[in-house]
PDB file of C-alpha atoms in Angstrom:
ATOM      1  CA  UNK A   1     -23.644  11.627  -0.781  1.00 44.00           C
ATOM      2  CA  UNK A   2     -20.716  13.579  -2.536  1.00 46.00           C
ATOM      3  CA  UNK A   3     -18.357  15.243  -0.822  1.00 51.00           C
ATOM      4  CA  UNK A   4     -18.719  19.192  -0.956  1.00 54.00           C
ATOM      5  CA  UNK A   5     -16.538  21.346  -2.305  1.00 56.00           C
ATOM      6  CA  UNK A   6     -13.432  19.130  -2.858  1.00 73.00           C
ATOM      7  CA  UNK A   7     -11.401  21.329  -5.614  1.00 76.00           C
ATOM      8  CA  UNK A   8     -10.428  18.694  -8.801  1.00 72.00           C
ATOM      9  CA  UNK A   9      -6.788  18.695  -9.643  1.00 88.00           C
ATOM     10  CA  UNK A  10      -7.004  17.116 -13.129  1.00 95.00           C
ATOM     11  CA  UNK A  11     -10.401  16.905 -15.141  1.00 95.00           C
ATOM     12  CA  UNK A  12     -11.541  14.965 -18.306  1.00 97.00           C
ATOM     13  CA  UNK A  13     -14.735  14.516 -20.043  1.00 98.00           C
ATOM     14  CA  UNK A  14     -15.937  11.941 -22.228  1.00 98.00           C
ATOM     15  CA  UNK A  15     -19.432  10.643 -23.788  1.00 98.00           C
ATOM     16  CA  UNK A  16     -21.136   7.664 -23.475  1.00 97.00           C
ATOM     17  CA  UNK A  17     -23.949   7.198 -25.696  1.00 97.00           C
ATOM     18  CA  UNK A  18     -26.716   4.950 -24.030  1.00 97.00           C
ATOM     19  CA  UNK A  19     -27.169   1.890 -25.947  1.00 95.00           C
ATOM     20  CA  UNK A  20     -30.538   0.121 -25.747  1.00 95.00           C
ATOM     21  CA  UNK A  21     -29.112  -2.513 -23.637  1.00 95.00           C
ATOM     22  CA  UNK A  22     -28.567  -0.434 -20.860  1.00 95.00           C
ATOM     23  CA  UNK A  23     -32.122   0.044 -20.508  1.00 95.00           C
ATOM     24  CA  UNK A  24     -35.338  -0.803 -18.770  1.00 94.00           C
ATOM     25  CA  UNK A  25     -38.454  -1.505 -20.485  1.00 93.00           C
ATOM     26  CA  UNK A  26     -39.832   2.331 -20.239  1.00 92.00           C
ATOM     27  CA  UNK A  27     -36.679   3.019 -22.199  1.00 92.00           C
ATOM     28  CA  UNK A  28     -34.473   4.452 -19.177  1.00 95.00           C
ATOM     29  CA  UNK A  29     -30.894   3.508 -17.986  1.00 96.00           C
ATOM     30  CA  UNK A  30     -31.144   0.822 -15.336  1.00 94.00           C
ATOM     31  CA  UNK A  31     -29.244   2.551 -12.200  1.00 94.00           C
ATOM     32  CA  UNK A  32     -26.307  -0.269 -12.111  1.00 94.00           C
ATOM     33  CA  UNK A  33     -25.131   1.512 -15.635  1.00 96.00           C
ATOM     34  CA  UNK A  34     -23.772   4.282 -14.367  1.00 97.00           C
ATOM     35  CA  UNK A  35     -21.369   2.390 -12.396  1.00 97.00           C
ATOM     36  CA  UNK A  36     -20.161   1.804 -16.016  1.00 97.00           C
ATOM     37  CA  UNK A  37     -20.247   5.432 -16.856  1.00 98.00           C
ATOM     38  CA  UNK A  38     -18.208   6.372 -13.981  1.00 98.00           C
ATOM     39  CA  UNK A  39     -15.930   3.354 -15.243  1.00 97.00           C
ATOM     40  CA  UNK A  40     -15.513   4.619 -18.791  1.00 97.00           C
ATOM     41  CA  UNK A  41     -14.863   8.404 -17.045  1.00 98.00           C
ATOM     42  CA  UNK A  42     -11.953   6.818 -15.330  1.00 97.00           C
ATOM     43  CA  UNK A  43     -10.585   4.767 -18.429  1.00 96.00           C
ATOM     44  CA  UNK A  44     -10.936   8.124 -20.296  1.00 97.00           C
ATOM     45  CA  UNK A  45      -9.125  10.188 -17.367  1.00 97.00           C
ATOM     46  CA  UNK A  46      -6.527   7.823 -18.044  1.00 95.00           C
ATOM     47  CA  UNK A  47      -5.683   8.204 -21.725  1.00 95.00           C
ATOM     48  CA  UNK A  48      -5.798  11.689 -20.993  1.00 96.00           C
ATOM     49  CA  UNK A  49      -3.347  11.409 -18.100  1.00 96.00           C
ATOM     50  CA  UNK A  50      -1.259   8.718 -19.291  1.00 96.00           C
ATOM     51  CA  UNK A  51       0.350   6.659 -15.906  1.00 93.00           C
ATOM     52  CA  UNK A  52      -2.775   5.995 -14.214  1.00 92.00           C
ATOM     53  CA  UNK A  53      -4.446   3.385 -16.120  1.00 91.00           C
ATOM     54  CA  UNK A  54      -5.773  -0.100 -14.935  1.00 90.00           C
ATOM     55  CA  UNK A  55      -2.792  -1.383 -16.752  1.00 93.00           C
ATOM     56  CA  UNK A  56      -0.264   0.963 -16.166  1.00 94.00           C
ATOM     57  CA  UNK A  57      -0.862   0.334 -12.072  1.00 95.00           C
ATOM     58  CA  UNK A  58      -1.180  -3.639 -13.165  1.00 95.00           C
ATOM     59  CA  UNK A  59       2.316  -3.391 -14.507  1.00 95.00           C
ATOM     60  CA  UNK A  60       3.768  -1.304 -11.626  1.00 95.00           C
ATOM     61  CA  UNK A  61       2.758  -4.062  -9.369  1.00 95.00           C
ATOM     62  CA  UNK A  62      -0.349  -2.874  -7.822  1.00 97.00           C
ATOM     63  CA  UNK A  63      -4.021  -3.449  -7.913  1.00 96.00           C
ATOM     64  CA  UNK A  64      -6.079  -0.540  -7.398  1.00 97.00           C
ATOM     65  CA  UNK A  65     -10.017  -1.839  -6.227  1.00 97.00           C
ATOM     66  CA  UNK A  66     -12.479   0.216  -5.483  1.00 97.00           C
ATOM     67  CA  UNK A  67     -13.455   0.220  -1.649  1.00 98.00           C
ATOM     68  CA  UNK A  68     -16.044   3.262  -1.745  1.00 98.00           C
ATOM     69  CA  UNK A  69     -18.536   4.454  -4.276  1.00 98.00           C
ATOM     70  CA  UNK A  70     -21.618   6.876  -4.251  1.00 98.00           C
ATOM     71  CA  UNK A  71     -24.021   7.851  -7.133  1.00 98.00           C
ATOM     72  CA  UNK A  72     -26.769  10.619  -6.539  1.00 98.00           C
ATOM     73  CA  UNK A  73     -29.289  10.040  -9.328  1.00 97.00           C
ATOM     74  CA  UNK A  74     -30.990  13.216  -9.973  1.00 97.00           C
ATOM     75  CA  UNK A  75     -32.852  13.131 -13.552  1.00 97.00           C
ATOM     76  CA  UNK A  76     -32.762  10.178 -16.261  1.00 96.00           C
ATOM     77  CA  UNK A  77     -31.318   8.687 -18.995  1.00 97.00           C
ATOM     78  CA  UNK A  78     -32.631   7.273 -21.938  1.00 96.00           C
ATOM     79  CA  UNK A  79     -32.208   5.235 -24.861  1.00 95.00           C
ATOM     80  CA  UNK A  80     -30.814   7.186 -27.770  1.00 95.00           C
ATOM     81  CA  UNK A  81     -29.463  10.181 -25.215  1.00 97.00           C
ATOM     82  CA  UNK A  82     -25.548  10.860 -25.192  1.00 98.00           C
ATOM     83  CA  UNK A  83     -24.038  11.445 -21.812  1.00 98.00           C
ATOM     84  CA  UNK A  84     -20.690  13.835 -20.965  1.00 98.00           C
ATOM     85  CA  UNK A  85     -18.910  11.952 -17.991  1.00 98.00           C
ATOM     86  CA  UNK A  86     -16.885  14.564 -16.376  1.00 98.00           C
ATOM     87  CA  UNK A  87     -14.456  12.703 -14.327  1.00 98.00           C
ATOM     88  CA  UNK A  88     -12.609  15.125 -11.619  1.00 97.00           C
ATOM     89  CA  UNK A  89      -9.142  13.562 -10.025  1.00 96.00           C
ATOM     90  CA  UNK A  90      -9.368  14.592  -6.180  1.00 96.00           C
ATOM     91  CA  UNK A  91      -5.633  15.029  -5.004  1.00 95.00           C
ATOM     92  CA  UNK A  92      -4.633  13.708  -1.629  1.00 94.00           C
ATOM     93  CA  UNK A  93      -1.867  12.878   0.781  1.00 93.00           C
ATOM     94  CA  UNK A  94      -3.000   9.333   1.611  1.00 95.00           C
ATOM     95  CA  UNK A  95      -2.247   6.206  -0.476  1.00 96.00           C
ATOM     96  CA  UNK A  96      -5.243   6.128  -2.525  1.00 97.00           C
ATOM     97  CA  UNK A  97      -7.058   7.624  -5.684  1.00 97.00           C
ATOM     98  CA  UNK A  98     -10.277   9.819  -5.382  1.00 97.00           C
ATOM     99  CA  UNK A  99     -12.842  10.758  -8.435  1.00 97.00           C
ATOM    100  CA  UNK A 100     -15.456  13.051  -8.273  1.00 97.00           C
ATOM    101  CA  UNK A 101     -17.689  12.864 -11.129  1.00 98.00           C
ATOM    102  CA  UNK A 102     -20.699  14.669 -13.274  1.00 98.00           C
ATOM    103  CA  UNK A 103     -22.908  13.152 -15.932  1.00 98.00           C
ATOM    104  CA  UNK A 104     -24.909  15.067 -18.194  1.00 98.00           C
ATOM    105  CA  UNK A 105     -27.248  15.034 -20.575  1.00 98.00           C
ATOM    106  CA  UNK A 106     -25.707  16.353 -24.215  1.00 98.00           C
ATOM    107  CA  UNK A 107     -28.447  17.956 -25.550  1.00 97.00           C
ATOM    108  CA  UNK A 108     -29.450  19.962 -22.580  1.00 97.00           C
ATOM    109  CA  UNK A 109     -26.994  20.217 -20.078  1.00 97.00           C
ATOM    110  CA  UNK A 110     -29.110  18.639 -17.398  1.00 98.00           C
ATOM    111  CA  UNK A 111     -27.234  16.533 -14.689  1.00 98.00           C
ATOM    112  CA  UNK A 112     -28.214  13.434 -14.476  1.00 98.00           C
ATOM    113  CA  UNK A 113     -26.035  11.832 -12.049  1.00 98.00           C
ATOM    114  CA  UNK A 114     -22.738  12.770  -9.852  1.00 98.00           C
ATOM    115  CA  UNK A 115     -20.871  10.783  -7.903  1.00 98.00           C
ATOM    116  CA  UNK A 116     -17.268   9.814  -6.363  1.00 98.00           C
ATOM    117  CA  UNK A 117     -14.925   6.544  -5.894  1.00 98.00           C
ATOM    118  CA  UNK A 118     -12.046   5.634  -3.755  1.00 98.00           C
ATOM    119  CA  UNK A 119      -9.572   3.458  -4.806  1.00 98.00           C
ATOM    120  CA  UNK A 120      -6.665   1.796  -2.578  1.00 98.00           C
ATOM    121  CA  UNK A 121      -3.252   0.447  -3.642  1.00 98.00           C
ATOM    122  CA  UNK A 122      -2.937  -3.617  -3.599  1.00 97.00           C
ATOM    123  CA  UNK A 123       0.638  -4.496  -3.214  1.00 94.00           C
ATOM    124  CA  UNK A 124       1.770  -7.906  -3.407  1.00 87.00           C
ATOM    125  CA  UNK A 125      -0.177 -10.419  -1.703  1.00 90.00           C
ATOM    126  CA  UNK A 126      -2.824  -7.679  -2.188  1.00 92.00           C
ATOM    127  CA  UNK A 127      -1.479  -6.331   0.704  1.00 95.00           C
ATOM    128  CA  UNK A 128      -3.110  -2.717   1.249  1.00 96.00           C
ATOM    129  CA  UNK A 129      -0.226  -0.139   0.664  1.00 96.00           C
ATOM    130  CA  UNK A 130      -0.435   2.436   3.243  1.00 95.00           C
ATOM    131  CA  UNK A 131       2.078   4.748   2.001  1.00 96.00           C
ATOM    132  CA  UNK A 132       1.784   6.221  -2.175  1.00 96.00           C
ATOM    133  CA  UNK A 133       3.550   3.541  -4.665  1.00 97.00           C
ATOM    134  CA  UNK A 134       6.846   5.286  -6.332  1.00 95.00           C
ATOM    135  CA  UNK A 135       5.216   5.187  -9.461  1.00 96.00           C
ATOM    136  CA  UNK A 136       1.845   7.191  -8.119  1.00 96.00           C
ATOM    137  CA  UNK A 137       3.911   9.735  -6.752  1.00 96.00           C
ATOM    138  CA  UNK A 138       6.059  10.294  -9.894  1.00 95.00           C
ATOM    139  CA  UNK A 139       2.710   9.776 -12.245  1.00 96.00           C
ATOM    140  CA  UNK A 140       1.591  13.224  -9.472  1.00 94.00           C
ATOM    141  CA  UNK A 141       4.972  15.270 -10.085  1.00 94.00           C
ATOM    142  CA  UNK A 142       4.467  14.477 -13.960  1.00 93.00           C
ATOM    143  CA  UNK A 143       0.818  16.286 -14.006  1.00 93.00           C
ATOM    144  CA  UNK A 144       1.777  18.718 -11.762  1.00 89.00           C
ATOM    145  CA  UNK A 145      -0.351  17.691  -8.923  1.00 89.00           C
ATOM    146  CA  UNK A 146       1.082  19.222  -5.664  1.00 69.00           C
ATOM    147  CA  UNK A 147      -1.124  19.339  -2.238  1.00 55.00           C
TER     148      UNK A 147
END
């Protein structure tokens, strides 16, 4: 389940609008798509908050794989529907990333789904990094995230 009450240090929202692949036959999102949601939250989080991309961290020398994720499905999606993908950066001391995250329904405001991830930091020889990369703690100072 989500974690309660864990304050969001950065937020950014961005729709998704549910194509008729993502489907089942009645017409609603198969449950493995919002693992793609949460995915397009995160590339969206990081145009928004440039220094935190899949890319960026590529080029920086790390990896950053995801090693925890929970979805709480509460209503559905359909085909034709557009959903908002809040995604809600979780600041914290230890060397890894956290996302909290809330999908809705546009045309109602209904939640449809929340969620979180965890990602770690892959160094070289994808060895896990147990202190924060240099460049994750300057992409922090940048955005003004302090703990």
């Amino acid at each position: 389940m989500r974690r309660k009450n864990r304050e969001a240090s950065l937020t950014s929202k961005c729709s998704v609008q549910v194509r008729f692949s993502e489907v089942d036959s009645m017409q609603i999102v198969w449950h493995g798509q919002y693992v793609r949601y949460f995915e397009d939250g995160r590339e969206a989080f990081g145009r928004d908050y440039p220094g935190l991309g899949y890319m960026e961290i590529y080029r920086c020398g790390y990896t950053a794989p995801i090693v925890d994720l929970k979805i709480e499905f509460k209503h559905p999606l359909r085909y034709g529907d557009t959903a908002i993908v809040e995604t809600r950066y979780i600041d914290t001391d230890a060397a890894k990333i956290c996302f909290d995250y809330t999908i809705t329904r546009a045309s109602d405001g209904e939640t449809v789904a929340t969620g979180s991830t965890v990602q770690v930091f892959l160094g070289g020889g994808n060895e896990l990094e147990l202190v924060n990369p240099g460049f994750y703690v300057k992409w922090k100072e940048r955005w003004g995230v302090r703990r």
